[in-house]
PDB file of C-alpha atoms in Angstrom:
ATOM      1  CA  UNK Y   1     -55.212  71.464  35.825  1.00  0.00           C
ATOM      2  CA  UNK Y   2     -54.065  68.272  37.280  1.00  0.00           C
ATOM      3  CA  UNK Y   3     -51.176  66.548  36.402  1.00  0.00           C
ATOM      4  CA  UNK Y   4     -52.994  63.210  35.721  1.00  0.00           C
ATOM      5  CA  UNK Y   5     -55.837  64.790  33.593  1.00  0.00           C
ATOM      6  CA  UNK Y   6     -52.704  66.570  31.602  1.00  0.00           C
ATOM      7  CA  UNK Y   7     -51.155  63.445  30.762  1.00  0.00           C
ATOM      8  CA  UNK Y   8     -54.770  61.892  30.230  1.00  0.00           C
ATOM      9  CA  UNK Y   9     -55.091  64.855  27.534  1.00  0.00           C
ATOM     10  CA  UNK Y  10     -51.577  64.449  25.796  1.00  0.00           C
ATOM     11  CA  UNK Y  11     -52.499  60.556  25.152  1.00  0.00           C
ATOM     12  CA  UNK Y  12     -55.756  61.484  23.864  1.00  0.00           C
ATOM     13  CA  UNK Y  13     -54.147  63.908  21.341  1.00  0.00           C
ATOM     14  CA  UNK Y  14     -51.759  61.654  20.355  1.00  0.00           C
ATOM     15  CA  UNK Y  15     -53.990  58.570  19.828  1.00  0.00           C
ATOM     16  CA  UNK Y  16     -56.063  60.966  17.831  1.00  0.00           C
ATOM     17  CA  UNK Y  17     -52.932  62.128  15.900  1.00  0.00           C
ATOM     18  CA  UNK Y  18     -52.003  58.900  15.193  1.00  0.00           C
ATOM     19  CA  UNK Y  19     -55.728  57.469  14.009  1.00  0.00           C
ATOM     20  CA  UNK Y  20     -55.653  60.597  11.640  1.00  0.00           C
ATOM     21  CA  UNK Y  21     -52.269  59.707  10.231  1.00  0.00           C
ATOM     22  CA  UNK Y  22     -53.628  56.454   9.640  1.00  0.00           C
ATOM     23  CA  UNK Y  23     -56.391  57.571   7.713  1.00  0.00           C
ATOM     24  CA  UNK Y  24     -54.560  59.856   5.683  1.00  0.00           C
ATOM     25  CA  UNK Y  25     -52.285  56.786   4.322  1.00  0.00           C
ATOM     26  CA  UNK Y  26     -55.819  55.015   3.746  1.00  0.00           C
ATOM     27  CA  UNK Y  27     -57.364  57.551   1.909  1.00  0.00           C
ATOM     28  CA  UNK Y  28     -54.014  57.508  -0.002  1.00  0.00           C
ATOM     29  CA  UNK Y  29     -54.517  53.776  -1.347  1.00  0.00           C
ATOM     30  CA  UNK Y  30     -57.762  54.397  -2.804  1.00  0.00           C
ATOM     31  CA  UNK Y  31     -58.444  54.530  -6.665  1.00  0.00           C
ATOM     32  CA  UNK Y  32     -60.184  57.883  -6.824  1.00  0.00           C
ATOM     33  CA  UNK Y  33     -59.419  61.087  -5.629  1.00  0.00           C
ATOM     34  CA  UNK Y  34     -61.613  64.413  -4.788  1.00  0.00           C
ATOM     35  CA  UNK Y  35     -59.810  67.130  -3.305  1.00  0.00           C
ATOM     36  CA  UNK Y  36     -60.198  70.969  -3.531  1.00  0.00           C
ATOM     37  CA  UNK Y  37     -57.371  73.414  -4.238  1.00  0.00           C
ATOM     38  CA  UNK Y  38     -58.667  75.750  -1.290  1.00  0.00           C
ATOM     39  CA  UNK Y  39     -57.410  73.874   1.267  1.00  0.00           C
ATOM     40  CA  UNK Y  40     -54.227  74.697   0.944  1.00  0.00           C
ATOM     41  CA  UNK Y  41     -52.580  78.047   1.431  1.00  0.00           C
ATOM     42  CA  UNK Y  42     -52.535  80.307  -1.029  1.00  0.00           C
ATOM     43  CA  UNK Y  43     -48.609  81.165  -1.064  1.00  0.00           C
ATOM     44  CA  UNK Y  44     -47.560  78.190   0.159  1.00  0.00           C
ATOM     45  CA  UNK Y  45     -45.345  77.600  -2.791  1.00  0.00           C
ATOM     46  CA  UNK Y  46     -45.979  73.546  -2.085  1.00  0.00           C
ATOM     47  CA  UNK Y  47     -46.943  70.934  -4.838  1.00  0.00           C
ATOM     48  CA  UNK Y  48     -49.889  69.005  -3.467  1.00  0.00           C
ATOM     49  CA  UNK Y  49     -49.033  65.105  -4.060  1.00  0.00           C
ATOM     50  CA  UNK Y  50     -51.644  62.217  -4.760  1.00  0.00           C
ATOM     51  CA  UNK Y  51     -50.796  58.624  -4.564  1.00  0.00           C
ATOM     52  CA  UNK Y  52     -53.373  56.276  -6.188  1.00  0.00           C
ATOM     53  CA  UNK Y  53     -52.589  53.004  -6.711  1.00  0.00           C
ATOM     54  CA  UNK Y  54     -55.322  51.161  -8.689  1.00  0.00           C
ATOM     55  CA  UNK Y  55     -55.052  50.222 -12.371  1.00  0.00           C
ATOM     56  CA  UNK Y  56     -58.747  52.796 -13.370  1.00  0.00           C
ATOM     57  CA  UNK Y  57     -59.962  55.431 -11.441  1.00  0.00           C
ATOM     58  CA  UNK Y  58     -60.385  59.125 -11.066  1.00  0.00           C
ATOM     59  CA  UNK Y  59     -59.168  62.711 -10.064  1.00  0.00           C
ATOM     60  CA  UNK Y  60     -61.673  65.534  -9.414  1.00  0.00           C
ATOM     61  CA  UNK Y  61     -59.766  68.727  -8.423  1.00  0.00           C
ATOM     62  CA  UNK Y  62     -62.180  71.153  -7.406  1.00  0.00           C
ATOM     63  CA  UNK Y  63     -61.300  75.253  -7.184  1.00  0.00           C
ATOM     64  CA  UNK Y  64     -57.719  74.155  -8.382  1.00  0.00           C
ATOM     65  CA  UNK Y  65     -55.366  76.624  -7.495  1.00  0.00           C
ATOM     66  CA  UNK Y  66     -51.285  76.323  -8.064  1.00  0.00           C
ATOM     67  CA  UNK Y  67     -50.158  72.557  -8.797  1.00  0.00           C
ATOM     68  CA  UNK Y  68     -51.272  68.887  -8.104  1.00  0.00           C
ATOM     69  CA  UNK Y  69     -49.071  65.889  -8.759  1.00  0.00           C
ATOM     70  CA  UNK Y  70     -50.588  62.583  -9.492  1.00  0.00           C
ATOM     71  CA  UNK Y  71     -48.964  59.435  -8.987  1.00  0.00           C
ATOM     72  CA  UNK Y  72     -50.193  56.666 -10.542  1.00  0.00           C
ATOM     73  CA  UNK Y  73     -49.019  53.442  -8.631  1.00  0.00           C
ATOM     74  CA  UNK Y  74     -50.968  50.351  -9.482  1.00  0.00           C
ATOM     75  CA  UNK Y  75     -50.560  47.985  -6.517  1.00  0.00           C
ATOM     76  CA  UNK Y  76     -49.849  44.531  -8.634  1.00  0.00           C
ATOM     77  CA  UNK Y  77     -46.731  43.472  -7.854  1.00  0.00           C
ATOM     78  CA  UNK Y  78     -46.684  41.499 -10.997  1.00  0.00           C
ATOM     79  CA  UNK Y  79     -48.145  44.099 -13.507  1.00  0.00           C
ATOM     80  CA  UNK Y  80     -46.419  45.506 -16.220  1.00  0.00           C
ATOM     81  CA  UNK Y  81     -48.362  48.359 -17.316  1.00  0.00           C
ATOM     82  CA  UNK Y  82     -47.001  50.746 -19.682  1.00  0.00           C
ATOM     83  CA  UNK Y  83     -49.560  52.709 -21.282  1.00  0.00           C
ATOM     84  CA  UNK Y  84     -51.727  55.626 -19.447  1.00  0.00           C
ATOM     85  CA  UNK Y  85     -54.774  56.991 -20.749  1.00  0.00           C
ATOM     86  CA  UNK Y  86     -56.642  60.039 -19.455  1.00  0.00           C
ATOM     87  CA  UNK Y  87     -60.017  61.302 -20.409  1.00  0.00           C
ATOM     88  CA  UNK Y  88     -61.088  64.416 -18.920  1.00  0.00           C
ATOM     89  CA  UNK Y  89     -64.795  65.139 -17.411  1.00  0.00           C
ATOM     90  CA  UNK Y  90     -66.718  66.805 -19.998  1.00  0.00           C
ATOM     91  CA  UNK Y  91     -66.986  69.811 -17.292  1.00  0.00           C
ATOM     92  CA  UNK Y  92     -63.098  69.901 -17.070  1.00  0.00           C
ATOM     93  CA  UNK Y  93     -61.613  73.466 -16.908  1.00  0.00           C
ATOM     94  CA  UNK Y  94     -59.051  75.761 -15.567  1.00  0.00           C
ATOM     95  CA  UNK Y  95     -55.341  73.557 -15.981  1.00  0.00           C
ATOM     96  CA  UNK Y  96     -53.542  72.184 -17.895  1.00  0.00           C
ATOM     97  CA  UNK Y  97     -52.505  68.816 -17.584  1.00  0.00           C
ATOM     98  CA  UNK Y  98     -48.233  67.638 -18.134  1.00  0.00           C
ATOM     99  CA  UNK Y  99     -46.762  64.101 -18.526  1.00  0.00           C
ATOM    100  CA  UNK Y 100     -43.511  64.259 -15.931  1.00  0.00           C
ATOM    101  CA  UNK Y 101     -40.515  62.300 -17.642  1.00  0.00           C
ATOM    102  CA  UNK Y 102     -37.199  62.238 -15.922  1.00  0.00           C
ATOM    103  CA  UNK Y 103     -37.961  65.675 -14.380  1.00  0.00           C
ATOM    104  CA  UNK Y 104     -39.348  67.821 -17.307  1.00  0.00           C
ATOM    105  CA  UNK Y 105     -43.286  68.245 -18.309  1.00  0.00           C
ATOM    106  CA  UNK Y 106     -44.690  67.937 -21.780  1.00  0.00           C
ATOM    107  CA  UNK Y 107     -47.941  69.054 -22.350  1.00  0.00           C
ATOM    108  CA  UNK Y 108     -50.957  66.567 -22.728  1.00  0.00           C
ATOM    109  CA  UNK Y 109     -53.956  68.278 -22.063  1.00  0.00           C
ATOM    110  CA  UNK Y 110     -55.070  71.502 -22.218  1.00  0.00           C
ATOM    111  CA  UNK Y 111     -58.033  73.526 -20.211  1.00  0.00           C
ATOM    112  CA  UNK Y 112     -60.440  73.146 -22.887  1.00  0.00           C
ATOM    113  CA  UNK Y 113     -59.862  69.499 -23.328  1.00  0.00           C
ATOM    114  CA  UNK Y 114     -63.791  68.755 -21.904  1.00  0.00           C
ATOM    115  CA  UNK Y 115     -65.050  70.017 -24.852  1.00  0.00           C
ATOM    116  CA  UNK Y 116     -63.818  67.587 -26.912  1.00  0.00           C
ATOM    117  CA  UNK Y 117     -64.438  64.082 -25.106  1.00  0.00           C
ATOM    118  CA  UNK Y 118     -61.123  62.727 -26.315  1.00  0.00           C
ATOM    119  CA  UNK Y 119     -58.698  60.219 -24.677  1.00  0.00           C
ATOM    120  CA  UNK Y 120     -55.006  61.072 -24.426  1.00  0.00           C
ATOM    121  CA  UNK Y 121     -52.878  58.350 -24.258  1.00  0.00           C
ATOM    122  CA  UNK Y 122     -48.915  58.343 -23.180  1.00  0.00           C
ATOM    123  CA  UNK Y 123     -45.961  55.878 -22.506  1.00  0.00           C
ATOM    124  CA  UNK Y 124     -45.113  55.736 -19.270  1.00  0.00           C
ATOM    125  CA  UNK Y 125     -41.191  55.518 -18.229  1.00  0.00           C
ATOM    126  CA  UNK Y 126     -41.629  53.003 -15.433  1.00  0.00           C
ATOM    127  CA  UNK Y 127     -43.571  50.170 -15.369  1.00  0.00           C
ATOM    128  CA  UNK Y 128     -45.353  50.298 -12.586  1.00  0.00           C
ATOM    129  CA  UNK Y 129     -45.085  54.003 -11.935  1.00  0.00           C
ATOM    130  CA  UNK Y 130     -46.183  57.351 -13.980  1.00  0.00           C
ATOM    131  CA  UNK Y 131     -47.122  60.545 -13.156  1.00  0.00           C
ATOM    132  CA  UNK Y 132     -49.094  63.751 -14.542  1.00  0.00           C
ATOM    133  CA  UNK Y 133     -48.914  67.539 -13.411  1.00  0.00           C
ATOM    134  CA  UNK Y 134     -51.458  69.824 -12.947  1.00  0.00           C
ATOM    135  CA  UNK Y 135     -51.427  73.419 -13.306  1.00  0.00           C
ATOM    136  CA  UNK Y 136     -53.804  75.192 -12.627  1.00  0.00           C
ATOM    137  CA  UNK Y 137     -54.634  78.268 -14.585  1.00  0.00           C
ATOM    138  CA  UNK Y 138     -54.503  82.117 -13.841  1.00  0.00           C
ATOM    139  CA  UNK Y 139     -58.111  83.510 -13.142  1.00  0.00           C
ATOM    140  CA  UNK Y 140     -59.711  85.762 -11.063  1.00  0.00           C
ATOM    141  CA  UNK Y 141     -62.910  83.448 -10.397  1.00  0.00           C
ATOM    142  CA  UNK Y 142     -62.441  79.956  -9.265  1.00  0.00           C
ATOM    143  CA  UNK Y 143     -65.587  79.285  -7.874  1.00  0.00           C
ATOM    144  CA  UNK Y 144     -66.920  77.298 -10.971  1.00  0.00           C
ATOM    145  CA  UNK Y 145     -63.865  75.680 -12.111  1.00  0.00           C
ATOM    146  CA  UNK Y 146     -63.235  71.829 -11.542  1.00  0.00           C
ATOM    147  CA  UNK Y 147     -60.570  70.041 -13.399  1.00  0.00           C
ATOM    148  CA  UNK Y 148     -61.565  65.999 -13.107  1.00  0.00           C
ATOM    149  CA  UNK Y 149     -60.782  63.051 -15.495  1.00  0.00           C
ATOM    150  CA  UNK Y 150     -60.848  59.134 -15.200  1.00  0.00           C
ATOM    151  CA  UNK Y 151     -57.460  57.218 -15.967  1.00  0.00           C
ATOM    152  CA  UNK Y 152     -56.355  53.125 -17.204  1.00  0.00           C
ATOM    153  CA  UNK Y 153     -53.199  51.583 -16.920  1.00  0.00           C
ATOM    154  CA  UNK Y 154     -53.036  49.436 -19.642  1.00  0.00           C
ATOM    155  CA  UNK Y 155     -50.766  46.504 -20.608  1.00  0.00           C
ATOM    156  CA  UNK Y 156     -48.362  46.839 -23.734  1.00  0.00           C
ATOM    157  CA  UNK Y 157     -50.918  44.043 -25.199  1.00  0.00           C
ATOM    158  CA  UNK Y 158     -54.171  45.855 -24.319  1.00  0.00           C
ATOM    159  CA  UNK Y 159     -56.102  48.440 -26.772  1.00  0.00           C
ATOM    160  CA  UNK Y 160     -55.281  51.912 -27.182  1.00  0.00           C
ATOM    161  CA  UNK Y 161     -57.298  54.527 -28.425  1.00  0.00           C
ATOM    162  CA  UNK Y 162     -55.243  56.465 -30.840  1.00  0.00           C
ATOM    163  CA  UNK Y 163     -57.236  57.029 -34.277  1.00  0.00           C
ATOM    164  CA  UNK Y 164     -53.964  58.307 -35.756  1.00  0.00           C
ATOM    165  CA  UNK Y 165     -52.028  54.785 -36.061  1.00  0.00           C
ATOM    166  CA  UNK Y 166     -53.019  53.259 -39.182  1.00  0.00           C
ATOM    167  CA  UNK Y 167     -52.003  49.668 -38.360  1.00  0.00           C
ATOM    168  CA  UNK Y 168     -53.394  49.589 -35.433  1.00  0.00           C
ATOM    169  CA  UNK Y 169     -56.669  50.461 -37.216  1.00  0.00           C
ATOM    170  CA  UNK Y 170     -56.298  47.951 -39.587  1.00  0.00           C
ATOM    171  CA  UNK Y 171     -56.197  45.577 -37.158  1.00  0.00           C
ATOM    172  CA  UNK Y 172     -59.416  46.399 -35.789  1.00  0.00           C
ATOM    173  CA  UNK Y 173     -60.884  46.389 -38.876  1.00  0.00           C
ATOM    174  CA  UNK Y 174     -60.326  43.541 -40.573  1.00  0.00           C
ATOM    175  CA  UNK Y 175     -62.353  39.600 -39.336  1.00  0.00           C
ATOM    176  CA  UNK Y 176     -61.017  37.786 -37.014  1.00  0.00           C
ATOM    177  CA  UNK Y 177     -59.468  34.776 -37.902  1.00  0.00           C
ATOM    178  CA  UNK Y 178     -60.552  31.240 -36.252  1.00  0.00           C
ATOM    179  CA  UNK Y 179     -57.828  31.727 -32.878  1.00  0.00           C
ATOM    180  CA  UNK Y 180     -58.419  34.980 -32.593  1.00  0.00           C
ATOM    181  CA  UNK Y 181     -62.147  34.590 -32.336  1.00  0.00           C
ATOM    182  CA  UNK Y 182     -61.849  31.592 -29.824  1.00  0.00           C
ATOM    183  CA  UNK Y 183     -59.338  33.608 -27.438  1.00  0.00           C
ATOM    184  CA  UNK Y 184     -62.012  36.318 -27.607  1.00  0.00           C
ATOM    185  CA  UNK Y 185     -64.624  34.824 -26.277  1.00  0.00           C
ATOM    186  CA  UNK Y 186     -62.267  33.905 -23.201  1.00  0.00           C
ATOM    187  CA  UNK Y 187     -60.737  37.052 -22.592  1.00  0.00           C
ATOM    188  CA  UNK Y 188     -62.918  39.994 -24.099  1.00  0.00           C
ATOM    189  CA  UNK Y 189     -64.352  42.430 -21.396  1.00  0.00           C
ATOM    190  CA  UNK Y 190     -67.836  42.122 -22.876  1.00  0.00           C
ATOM    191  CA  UNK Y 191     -69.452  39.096 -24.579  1.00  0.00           C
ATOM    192  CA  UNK Y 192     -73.051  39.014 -26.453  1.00  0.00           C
ATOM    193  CA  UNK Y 193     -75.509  37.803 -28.779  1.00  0.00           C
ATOM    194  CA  UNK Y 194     -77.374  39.955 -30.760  1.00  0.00           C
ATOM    195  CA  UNK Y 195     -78.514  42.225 -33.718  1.00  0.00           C
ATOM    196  CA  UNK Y 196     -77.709  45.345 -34.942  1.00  0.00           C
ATOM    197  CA  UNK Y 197     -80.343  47.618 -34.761  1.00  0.00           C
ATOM    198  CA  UNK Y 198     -78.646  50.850 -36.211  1.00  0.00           C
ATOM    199  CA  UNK Y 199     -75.249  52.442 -36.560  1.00  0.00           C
ATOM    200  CA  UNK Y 200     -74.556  56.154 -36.530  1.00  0.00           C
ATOM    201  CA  UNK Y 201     -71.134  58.103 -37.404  1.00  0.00           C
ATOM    202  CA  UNK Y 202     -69.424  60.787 -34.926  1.00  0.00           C
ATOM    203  CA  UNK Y 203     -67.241  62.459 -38.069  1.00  0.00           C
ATOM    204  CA  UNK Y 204     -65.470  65.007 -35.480  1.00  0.00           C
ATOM    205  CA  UNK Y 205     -64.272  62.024 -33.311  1.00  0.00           C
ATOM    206  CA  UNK Y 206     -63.884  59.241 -35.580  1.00  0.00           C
ATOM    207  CA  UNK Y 207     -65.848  57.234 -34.454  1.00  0.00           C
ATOM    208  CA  UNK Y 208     -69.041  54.937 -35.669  1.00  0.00           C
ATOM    209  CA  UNK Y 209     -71.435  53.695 -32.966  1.00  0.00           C
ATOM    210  CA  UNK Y 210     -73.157  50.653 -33.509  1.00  0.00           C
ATOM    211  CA  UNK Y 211     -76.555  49.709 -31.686  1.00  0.00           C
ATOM    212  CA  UNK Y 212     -76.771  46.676 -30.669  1.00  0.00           C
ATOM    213  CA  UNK Y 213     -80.149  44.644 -29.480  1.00  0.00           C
ATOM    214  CA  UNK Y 214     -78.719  41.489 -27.312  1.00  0.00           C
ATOM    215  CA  UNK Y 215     -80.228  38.450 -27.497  1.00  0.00           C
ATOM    216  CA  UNK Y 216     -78.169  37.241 -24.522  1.00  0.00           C
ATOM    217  CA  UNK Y 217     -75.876  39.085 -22.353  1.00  0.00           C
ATOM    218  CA  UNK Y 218     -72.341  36.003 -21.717  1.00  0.00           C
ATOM    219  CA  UNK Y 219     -70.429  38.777 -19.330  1.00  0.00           C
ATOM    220  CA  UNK Y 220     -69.230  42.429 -19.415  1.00  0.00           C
ATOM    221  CA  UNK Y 221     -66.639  43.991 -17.233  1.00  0.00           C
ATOM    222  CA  UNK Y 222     -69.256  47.435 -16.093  1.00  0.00           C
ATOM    223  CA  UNK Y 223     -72.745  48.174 -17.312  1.00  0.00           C
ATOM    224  CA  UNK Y 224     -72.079  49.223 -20.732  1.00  0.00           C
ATOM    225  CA  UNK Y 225     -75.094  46.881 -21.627  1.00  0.00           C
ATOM    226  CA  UNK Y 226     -78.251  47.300 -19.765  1.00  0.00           C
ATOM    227  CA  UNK Y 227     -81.502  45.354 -19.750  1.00  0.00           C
ATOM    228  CA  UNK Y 228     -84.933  46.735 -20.622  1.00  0.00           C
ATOM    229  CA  UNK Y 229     -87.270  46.069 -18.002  1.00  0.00           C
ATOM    230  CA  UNK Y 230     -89.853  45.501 -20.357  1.00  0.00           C
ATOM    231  CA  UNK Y 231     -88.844  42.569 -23.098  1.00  0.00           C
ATOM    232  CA  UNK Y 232     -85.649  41.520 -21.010  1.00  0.00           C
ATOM    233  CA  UNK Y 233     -83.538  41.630 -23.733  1.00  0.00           C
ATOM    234  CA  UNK Y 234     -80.159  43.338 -23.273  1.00  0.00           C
ATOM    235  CA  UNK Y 235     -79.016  46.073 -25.525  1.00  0.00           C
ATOM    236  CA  UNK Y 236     -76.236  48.680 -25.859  1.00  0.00           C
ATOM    237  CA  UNK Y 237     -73.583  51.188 -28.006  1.00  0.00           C
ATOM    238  CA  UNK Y 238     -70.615  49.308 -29.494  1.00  0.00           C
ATOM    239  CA  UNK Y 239     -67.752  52.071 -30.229  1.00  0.00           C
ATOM    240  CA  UNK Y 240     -65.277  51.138 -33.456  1.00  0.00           C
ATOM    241  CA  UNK Y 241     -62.965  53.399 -35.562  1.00  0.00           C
ATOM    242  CA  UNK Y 242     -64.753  55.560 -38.028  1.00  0.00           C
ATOM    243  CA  UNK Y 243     -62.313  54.207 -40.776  1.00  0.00           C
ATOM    244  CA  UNK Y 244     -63.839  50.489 -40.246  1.00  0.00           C
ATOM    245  CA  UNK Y 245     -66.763  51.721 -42.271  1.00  0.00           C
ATOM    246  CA  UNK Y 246     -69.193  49.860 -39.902  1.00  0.00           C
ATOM    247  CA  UNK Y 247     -73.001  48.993 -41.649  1.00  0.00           C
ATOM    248  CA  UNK Y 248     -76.234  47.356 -40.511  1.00  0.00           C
ATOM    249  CA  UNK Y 249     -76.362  43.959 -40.973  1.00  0.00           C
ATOM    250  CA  UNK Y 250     -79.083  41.311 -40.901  1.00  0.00           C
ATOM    251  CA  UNK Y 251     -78.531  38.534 -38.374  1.00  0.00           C
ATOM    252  CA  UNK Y 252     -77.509  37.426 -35.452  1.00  0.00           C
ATOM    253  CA  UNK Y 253     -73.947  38.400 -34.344  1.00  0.00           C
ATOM    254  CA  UNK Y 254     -71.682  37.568 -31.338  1.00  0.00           C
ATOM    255  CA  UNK Y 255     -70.098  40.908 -30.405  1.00  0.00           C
ATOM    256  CA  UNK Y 256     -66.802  40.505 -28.380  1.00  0.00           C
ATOM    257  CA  UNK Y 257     -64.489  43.511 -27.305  1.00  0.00           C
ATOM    258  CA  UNK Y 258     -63.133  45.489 -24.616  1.00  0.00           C
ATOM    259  CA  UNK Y 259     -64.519  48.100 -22.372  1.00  0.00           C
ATOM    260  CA  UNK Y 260     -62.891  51.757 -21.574  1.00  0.00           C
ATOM    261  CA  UNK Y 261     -63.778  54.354 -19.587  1.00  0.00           C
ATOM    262  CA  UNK Y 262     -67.467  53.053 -19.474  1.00  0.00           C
ATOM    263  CA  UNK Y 263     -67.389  52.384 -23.370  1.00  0.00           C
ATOM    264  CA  UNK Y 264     -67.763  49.063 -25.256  1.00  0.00           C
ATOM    265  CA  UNK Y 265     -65.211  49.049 -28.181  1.00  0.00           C
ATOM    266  CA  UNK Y 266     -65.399  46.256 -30.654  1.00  0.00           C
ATOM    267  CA  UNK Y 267     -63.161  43.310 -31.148  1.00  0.00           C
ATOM    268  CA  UNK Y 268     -64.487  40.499 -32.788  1.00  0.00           C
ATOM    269  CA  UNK Y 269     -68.057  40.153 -34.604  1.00  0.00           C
ATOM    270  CA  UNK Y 270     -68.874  37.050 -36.571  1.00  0.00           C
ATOM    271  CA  UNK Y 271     -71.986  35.920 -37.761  1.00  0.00           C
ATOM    272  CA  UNK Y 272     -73.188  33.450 -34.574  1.00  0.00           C
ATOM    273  CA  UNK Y 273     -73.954  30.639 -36.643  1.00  0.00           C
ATOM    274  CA  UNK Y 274     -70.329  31.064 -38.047  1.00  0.00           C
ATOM    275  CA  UNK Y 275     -68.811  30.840 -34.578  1.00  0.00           C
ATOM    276  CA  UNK Y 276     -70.608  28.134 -33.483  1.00  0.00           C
ATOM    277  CA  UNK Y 277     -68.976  25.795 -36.411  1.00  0.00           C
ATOM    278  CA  UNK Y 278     -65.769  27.266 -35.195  1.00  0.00           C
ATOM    279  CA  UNK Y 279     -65.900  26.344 -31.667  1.00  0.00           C
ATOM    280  CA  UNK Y 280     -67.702  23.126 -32.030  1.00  0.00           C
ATOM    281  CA  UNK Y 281     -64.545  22.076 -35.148  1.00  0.00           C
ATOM    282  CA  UNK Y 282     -62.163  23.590 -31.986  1.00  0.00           C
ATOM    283  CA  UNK Y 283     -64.211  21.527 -29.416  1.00  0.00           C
ATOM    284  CA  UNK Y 284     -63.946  18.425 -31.590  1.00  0.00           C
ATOM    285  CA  UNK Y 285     -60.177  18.595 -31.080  1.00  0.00           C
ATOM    286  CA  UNK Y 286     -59.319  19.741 -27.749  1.00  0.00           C
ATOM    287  CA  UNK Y 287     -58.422  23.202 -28.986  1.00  0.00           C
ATOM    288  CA  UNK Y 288     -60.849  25.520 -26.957  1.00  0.00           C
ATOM    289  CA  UNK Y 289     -59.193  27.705 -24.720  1.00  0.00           C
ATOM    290  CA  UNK Y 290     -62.117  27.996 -22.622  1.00  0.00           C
ATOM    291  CA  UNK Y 291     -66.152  26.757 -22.591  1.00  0.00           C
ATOM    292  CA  UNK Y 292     -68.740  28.513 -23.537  1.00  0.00           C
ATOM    293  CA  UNK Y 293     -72.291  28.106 -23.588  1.00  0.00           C
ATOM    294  CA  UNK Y 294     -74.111  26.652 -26.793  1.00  0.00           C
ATOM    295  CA  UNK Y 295     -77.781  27.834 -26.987  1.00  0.00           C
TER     296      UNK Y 295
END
């Protein structure tokens, strides 16, 4: 071979190194990761690591085999988010799943975590920086395993699902009050007008789900509302602690909350006629946060 086409060769492989180096840190900024536990070797004895840096996401470890590491690294310089939560796929199986604090793991999940459809929530140490184990578990057949779940960073201010803090359920419960109403409609992941249509109880998670026909959709953060092709009207499942002792009502109702993991929960639901006396009184004064459209 000829010295020029050598040298011609070695630039090409190292251009090509390079690009896939590049891509590699690319693929590492992304909010989601899918990744399968076969391509690495089986007695390697390495930890693979995972870098994601968004504030919501995913992990889908398929064929997992020895240990992943997941670093959660939102990329908001000015964040300060505190509190993870984690809710596995419903097919999740085959690890476990540790919280890593100062260099030990404590247990958070468990393989058969899918087949309850719960969120598990945990502090994180650093502000802008928490990570979770995998292990995988011993078995002789991997072939059908796949351990995935989604993940939020939330905000020390910002909802958390845990059924087993009285307060905080209180404090869903209970009516808002006049500035907590008007800060709702301003902030709230989810905003609409509507009827309830029915509500149903889920006694093994706690939870009461409450239909909701919409009159008129005002915003949501994802599609947990979607609009029948048919009358137009928007409609959806409103999620809020068993405990509230939610009932059918007659009326129309502005329903204001925030969305996790594809679910509406509820925050604030006054009678509409009863918030539009509110805001027009706040109006009046100067002392709406925001404006909001007056059918």
């Amino acid at each position: 071979m000829k010295p020029r086409t050598t040298q011609w060769l070695n630039f090409v492989l190292c251009v090509i190194a390079l690009l896939e180096s590049l891509l590699t840190q690319c693929t590492a900024d992304h909010c989601n990761w899918r990744g399968s536990g076969l391509s690495r070797e089986a007695h390697s004895g390495t930890v693979e690591q995972v870098r994601l840096r968004c504030t919501e996401g995913s992990v889908e470890w398929m064929y997992p085999t020895q240990a992943l590491r997941v670093i959660l690294e939102p990329n908001l310089s000015s964040a300060r988010h505190t509190t993870v939560c984690i809710k596995p796929f419903r097919s999740f199986s085959g690890a476990n799943i540790y919280v890593e604090r100062a260099g030990e793991l404590d247990l958070l999940v468990n393989e058969q975590a899918g087949r309850r459809e719960r969120v598990y929530c945990f502090r994180a140490d650093s502000p802008q920086h928490a990570a979770v184990f995998l292990q995988a578990s011993p078995q002789q057949d991997i072939s059908r395993r796949t351990v995935g779940f989604q993940y939020e960073l939330l905000s020390n201010h910002s909802w958390t699902p845990d059924f087993h803090r009285v307060a905080e359920i209180e404090a869903v419960c209970r009516p808002c009050n006049n500035t907590e109403l008007l800060m709702a409609i301003c902030s709230s992941d989810f905003v609409v007008r509507g009827f309830i249509r029915a509500v149903s109880h889920e006694l093994d998670q706690q939870v009461s789900q409450v239909e909701v026909g919409g009159v008129r959709l005002y915003r949501q953060k994802n599609t947990a509302f979607q609009q029948d092709q048919g009358s137009r009207r928007w409609g959806g499942r409103i999620r809020i602690p068993l405990r509230c002792q939610a009932k059918q009502g007659e009326g129309d109702f502005l329903f204001t909350g925030t969305e996790h993991f594809g679910e509406a929960w509820l925050g604030c639901a006054p009678r509409y006629k009863d918030f539009v006396s509110v805001y027009r009184a706040a109006r009046e004064t100067r002392a709406n946060p925001c404006e909001f459209p007056l059918d």
